[in-house]
Tab-separated table of C-alpha atoms in Angstrom:
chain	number	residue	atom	x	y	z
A	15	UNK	CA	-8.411	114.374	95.371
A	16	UNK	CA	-12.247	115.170	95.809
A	17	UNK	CA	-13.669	115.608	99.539
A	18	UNK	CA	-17.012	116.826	100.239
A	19	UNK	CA	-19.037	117.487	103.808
A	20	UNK	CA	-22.877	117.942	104.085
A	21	UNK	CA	-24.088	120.648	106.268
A	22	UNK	CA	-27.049	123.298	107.072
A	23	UNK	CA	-26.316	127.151	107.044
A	24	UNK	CA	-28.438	130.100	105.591
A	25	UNK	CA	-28.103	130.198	102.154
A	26	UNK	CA	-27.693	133.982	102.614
A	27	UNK	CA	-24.702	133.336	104.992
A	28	UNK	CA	-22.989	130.307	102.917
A	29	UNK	CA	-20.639	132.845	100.452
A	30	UNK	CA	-19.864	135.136	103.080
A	31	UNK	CA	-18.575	132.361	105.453
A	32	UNK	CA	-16.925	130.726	103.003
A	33	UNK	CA	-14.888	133.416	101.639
A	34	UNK	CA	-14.135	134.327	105.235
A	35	UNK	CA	-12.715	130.847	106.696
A	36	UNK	CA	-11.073	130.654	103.155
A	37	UNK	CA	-9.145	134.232	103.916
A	38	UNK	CA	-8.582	132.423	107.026
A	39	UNK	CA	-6.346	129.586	105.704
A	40	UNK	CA	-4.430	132.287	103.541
A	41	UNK	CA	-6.194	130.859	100.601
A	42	UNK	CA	-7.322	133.112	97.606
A	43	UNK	CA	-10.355	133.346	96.158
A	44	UNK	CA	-9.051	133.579	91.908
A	45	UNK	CA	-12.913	133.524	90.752
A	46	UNK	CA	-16.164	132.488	90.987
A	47	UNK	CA	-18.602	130.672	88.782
A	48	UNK	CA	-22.354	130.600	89.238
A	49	UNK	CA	-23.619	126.504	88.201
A	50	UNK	CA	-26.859	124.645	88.609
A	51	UNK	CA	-27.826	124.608	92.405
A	52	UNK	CA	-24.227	125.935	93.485
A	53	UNK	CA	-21.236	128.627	93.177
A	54	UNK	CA	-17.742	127.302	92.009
A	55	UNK	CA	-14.589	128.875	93.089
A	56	UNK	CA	-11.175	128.693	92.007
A	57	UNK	CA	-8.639	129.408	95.109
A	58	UNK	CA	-5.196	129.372	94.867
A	59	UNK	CA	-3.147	128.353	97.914
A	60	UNK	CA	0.694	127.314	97.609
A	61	UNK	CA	1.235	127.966	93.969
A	62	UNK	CA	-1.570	125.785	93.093
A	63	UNK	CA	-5.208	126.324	92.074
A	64	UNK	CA	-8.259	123.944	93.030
A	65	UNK	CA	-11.877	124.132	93.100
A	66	UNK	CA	-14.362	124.749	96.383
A	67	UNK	CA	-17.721	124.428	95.224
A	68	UNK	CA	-20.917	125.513	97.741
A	69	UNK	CA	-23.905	123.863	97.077
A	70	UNK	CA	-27.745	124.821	97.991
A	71	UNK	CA	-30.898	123.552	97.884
A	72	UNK	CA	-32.806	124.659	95.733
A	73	UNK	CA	-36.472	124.668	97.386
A	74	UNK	CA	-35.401	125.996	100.923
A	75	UNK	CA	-33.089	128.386	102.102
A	76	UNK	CA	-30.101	126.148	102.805
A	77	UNK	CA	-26.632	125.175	101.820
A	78	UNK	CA	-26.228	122.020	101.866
A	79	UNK	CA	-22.649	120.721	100.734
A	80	UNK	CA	-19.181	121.943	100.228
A	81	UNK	CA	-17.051	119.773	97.682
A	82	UNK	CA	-13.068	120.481	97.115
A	83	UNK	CA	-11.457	119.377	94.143
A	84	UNK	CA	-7.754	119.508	95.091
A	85	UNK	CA	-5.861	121.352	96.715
A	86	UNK	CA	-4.654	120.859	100.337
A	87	UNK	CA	-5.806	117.428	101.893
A	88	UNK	CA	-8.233	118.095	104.802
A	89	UNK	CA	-9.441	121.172	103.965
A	90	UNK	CA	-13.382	120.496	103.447
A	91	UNK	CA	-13.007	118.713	106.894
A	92	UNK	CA	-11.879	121.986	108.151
A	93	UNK	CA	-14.000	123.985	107.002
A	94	UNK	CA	-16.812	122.341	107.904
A	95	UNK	CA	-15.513	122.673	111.721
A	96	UNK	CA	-14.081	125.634	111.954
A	97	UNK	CA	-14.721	128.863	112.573
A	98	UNK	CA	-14.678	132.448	111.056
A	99	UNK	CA	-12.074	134.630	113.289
A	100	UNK	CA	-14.704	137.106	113.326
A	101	UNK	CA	-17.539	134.943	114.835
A	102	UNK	CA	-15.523	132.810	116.522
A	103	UNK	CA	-18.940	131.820	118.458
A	104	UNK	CA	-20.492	130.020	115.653
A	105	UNK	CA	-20.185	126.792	113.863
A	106	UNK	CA	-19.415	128.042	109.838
A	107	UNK	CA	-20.395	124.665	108.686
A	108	UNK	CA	-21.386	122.191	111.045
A	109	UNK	CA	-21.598	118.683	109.867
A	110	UNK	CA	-24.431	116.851	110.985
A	111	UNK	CA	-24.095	115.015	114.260
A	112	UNK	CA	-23.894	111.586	114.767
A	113	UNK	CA	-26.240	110.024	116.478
A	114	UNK	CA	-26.705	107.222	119.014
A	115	UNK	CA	-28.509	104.041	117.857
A	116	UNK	CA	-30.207	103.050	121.158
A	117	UNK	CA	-32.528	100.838	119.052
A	118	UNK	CA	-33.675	96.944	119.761
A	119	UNK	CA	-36.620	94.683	119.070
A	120	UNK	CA	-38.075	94.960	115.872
A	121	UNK	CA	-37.277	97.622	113.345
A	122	UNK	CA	-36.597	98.596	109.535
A	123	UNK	CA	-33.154	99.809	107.981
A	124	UNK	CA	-32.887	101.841	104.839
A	125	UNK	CA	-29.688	103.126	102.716
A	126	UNK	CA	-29.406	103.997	99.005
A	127	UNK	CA	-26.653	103.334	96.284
A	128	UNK	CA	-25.662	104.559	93.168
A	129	UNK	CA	-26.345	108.884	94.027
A	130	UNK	CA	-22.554	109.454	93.038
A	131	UNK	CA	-22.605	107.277	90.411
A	132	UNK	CA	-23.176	109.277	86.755
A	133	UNK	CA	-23.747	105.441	85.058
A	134	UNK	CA	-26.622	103.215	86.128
A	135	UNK	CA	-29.628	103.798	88.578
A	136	UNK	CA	-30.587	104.754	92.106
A	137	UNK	CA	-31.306	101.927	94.251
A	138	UNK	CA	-33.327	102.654	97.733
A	139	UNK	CA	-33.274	99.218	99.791
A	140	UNK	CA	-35.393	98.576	103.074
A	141	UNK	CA	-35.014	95.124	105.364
A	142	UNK	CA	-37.077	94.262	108.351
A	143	UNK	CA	-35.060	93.025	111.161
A	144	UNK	CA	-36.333	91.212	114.941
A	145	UNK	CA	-34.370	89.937	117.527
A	146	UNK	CA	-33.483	86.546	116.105
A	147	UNK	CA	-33.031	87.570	112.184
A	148	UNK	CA	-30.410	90.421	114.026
A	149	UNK	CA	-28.662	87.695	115.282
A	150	UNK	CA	-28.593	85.248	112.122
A	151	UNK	CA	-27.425	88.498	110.198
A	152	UNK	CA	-24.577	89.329	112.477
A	153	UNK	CA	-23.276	85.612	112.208
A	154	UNK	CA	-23.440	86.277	108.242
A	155	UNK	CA	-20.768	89.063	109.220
A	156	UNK	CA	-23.590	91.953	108.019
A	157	UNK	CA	-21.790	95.222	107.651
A	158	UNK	CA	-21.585	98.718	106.095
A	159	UNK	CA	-21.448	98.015	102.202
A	160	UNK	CA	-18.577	100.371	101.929
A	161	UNK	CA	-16.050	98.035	104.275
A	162	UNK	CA	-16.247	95.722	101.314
A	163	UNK	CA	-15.463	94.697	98.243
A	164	UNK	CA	-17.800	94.172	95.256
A	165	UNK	CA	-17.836	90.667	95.651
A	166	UNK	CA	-17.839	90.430	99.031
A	167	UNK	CA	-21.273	92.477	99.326
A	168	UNK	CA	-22.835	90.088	96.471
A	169	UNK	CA	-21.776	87.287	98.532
A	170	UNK	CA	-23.676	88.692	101.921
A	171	UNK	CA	-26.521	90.115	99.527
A	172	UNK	CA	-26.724	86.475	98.024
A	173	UNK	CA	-26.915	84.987	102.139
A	174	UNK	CA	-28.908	87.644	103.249
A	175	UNK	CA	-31.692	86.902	100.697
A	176	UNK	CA	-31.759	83.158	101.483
A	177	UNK	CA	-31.492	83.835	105.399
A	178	UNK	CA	-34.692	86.797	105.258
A	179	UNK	CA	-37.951	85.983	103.862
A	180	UNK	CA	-38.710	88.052	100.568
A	181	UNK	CA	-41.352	90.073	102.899
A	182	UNK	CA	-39.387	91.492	105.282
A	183	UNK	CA	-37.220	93.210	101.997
A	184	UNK	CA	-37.912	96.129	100.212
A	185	UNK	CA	-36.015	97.484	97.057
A	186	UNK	CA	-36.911	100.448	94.947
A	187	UNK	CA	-35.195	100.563	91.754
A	188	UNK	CA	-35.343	104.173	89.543
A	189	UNK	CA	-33.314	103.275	86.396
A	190	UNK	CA	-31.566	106.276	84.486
A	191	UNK	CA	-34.680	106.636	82.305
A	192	UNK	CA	-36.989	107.013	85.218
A	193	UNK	CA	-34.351	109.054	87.748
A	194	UNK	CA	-33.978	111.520	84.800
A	195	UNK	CA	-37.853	111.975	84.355
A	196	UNK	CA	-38.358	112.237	88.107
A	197	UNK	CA	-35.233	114.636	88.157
A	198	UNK	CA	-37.078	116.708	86.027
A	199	UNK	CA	-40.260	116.844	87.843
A	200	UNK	CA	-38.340	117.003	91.518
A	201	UNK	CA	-35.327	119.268	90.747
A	202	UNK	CA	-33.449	117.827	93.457
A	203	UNK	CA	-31.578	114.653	93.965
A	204	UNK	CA	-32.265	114.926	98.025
A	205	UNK	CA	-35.818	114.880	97.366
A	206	UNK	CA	-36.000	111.841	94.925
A	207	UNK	CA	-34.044	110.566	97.903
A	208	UNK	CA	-36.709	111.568	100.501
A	209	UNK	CA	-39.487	109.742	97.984
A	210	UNK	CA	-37.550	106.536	97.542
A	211	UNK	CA	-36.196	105.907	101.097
A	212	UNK	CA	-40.323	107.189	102.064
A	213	UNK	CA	-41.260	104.519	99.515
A	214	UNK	CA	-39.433	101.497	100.759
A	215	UNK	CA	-40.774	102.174	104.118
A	216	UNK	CA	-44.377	102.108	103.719
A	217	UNK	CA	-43.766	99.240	101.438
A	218	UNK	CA	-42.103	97.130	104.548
A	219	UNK	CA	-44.986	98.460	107.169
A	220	UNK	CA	-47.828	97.731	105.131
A	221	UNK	CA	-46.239	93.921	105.718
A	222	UNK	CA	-44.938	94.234	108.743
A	223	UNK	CA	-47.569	96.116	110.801
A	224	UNK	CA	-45.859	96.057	114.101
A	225	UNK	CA	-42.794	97.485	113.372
A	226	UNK	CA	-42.346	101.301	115.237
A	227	UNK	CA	-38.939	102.048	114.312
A	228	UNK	CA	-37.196	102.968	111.317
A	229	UNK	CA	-33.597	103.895	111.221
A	230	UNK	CA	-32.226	105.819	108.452
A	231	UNK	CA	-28.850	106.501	106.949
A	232	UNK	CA	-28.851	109.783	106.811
A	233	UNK	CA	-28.740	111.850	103.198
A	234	UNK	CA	-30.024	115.081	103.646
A	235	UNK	CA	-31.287	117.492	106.517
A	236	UNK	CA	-34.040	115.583	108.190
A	237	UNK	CA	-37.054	117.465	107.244
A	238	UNK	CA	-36.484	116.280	103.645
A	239	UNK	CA	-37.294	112.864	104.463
A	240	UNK	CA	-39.979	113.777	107.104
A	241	UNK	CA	-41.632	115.683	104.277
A	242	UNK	CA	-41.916	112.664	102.279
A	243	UNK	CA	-42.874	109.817	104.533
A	244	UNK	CA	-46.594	108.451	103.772
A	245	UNK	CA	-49.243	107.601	106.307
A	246	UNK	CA	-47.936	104.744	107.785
A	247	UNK	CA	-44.240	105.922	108.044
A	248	UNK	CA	-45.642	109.439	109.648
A	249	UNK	CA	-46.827	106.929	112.830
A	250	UNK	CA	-43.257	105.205	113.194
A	251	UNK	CA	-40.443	106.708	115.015
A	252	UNK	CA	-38.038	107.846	112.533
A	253	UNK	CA	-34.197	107.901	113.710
A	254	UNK	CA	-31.880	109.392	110.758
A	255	UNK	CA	-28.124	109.703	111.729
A	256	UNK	CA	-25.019	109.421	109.874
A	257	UNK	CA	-23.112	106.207	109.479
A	258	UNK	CA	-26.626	104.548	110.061
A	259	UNK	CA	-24.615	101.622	108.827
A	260	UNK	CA	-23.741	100.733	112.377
A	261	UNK	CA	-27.297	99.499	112.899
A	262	UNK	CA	-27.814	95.923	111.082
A	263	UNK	CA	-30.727	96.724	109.878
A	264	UNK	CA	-29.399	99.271	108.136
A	265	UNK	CA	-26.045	97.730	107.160
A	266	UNK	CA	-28.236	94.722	105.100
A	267	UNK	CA	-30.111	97.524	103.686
A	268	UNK	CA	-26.731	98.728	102.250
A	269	UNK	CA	-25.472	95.980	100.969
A	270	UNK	CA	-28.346	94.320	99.082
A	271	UNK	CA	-29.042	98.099	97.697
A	272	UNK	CA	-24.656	97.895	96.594
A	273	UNK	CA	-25.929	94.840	95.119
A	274	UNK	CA	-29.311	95.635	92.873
A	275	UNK	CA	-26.970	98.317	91.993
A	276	UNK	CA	-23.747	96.725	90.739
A	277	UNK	CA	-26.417	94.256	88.886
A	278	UNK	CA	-28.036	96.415	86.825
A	279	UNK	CA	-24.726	98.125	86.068
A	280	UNK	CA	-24.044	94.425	84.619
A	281	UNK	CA	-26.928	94.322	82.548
A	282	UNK	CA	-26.800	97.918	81.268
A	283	UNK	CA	-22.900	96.797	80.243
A	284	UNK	CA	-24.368	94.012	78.445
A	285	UNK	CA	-26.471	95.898	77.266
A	286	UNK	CA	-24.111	98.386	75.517
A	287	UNK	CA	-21.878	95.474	74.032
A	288	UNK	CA	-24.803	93.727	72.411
A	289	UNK	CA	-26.086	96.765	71.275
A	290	UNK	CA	-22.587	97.831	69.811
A	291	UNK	CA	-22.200	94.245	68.002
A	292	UNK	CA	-25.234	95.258	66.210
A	293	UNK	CA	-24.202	98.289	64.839
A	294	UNK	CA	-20.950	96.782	63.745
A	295	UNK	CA	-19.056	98.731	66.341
A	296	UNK	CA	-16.342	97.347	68.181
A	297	UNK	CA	-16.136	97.455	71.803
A	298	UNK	CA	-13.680	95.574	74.175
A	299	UNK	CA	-15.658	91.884	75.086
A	300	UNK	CA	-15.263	92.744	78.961
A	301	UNK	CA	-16.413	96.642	78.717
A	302	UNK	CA	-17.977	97.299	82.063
A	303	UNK	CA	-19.498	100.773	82.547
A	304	UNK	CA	-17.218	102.891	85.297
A	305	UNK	CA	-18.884	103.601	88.954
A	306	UNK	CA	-18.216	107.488	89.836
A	307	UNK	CA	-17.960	110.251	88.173
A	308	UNK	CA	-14.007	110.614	87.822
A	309	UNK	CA	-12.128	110.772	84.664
A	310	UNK	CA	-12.660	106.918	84.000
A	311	UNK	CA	-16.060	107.553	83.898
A	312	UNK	CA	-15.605	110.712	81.123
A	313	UNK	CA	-13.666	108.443	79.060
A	314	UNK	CA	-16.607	105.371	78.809
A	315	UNK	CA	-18.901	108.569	78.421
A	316	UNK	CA	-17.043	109.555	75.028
A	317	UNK	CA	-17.112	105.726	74.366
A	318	UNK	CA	-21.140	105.043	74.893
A	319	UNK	CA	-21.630	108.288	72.887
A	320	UNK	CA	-19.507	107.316	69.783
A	321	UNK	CA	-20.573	103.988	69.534
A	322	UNK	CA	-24.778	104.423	70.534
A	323	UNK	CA	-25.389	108.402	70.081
A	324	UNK	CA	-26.587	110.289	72.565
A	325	UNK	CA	-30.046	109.589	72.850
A	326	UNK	CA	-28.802	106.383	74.557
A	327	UNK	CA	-27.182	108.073	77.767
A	328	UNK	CA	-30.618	108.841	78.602
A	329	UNK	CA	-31.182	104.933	79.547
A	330	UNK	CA	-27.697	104.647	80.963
A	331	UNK	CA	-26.671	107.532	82.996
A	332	UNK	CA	-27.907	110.538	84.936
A	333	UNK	CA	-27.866	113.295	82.748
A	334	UNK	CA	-27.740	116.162	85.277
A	335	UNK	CA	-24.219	114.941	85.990
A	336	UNK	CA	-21.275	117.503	85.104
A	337	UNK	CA	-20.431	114.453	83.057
A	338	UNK	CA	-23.107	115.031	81.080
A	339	UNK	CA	-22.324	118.467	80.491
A	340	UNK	CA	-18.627	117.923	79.604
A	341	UNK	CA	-19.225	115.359	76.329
């Protein structure tokens, strides 16, 4: 069981407040493990140990996310809510508050796929939406990418493009090769974030010059994204809340980004399998490259390694991944 909550707290505060609501719950703190970006801890609570890892951002003085890898169910939720005894007062690690959508008339929608994934690229989408195309999309039965299956969001990607002209669509695309170049220039996933979703949105108003309103799911605090936005986004009013998917601007956005996405995890798989027949390595006729980062996705890992070396992850994956780090 993985859980993780995003949040905004001093990164001079994050340990202490951590290691306080942790004492809290009765739960020990067995060690601690400085990584990239982050401190990992191993707690022990019931006879068993799990991880709690505190992430920060790396170009401001923020933590940003706390992750738990086992142990008991709930307990990021918690302890992004509660409280320290001590400063009972003050939010430890509050999440970031949902927002109303009290948008109509014209607007553009933005999401992103494929930041969890350690196989296959990041995929920023953008779509233009007015009163009657809202309509037409709700019909479709538009929704949140993650209320459906795979095939379900190819099938409303697949209506969606034939319902929306091409213009009022905007998808940005940053394969493995070019996320891990842009990784490497950026440092930060949250700010390749802030480019693409920045990206997509000029794209869309330099077509659709009477559109004021952007709403954006949310993936970071919202200065990251303000920071990025280019001349013609920076005159636009900007709404960024969690579960943006509500919107349907925003909910098309996610769905025909799910879809570039599990695409291009299709063609990298084909890919690998034509590229293993010509070495003279076997691999199964219906290998598909894994989505996450679990153990499934270790396992291909070792696979892509052994039969393509590992120069080849560098067109495939994201290589800042722990995944990466465990082969």
């Amino acid at each position: 069981m993985t859980a993780s909550v995003e949040f905004a707290v001093p990164k001079a505060e994050g340990e202490a407040r951590l290691r306080a609501l942790l004492a809290q719950k009765g739960i020990k703190v067995l060690g601690r493990e400085d990584i990239p970006y982050g401190h990992k801890f191993t707690c022990g609570a019931g006879g068993a140990e799990f991880k709690v890892i505190l992430y920060y951002n790396a170009k401001s003085p923020l933590c940003t996310k706390l992750v738990q890898q086992g142990g008991p169910d709930g307990l990021a939720e918690s302890l992004s809510v509660a409280a320290p005894a001590a400063d009972a007062a003050k939010s430890a690690f509050p999440q970031r508050t949902v927002r109303e959508i009290n948008v109509s008339g014209c607007r553009i929608g933005t999401d992103e796929s494929g930041k969890g994934d350690f196989f296959g690229p990041l995929v920023a989408a953008g779509v233009y939406v007015e009163p009657r195309t809202e309509k037409l999309l709700e019909v479709l039965g538009v929704r949140d990418s993650k209320m459906s299956s795979d095939r379900q969001n190819r099938e409303l990607a697949r209506s969606i493009r034939e319902l929306l002209p091409p213009e009022n669509i905007e998808i940005v695309c940053l394969s493995p090769a070019v996320y891990n170049r842009l990784y490497m220039s950026m440092g930060n996933l949250n700010t390749m974030l802030g480019w693409a979703h920045a990206r997509v949105i000029e794209n869309l108003l330099a077509r659709q010059g009477d559109c004021r309103n952007v709403i954006v799911d949310q993936f970071a605090d919202e200065y990251v994204l303000a920071k990025a936005l280019m001349p013609l986004g920076r005159k636009t009013k900007v709404l960024q809340t969690p579960k943006g998917e509500r919107d349907t601007a925003v909910a098309a956005a996610s769905i025909l980004a799910r879809d570039r996405f599990l695409s291009e995890m299709e063609r990298l798989s084909a890919g690998i399998r034509n590229d293993a027949a010509a070495n003279g390595s076997m691999l199964p006729a219906d290998f598909i490259l894994p989505k996450g980062a679990g153990a499934a996705v270790d396992n291909a890992a070792r696979t892509v390694k052994a039969v393509l070396g590992a120069e080849a992850f560098n067109s495939v994956a994201k290589l800042h991944f722990k995944n990466y780090q465990k082969l």
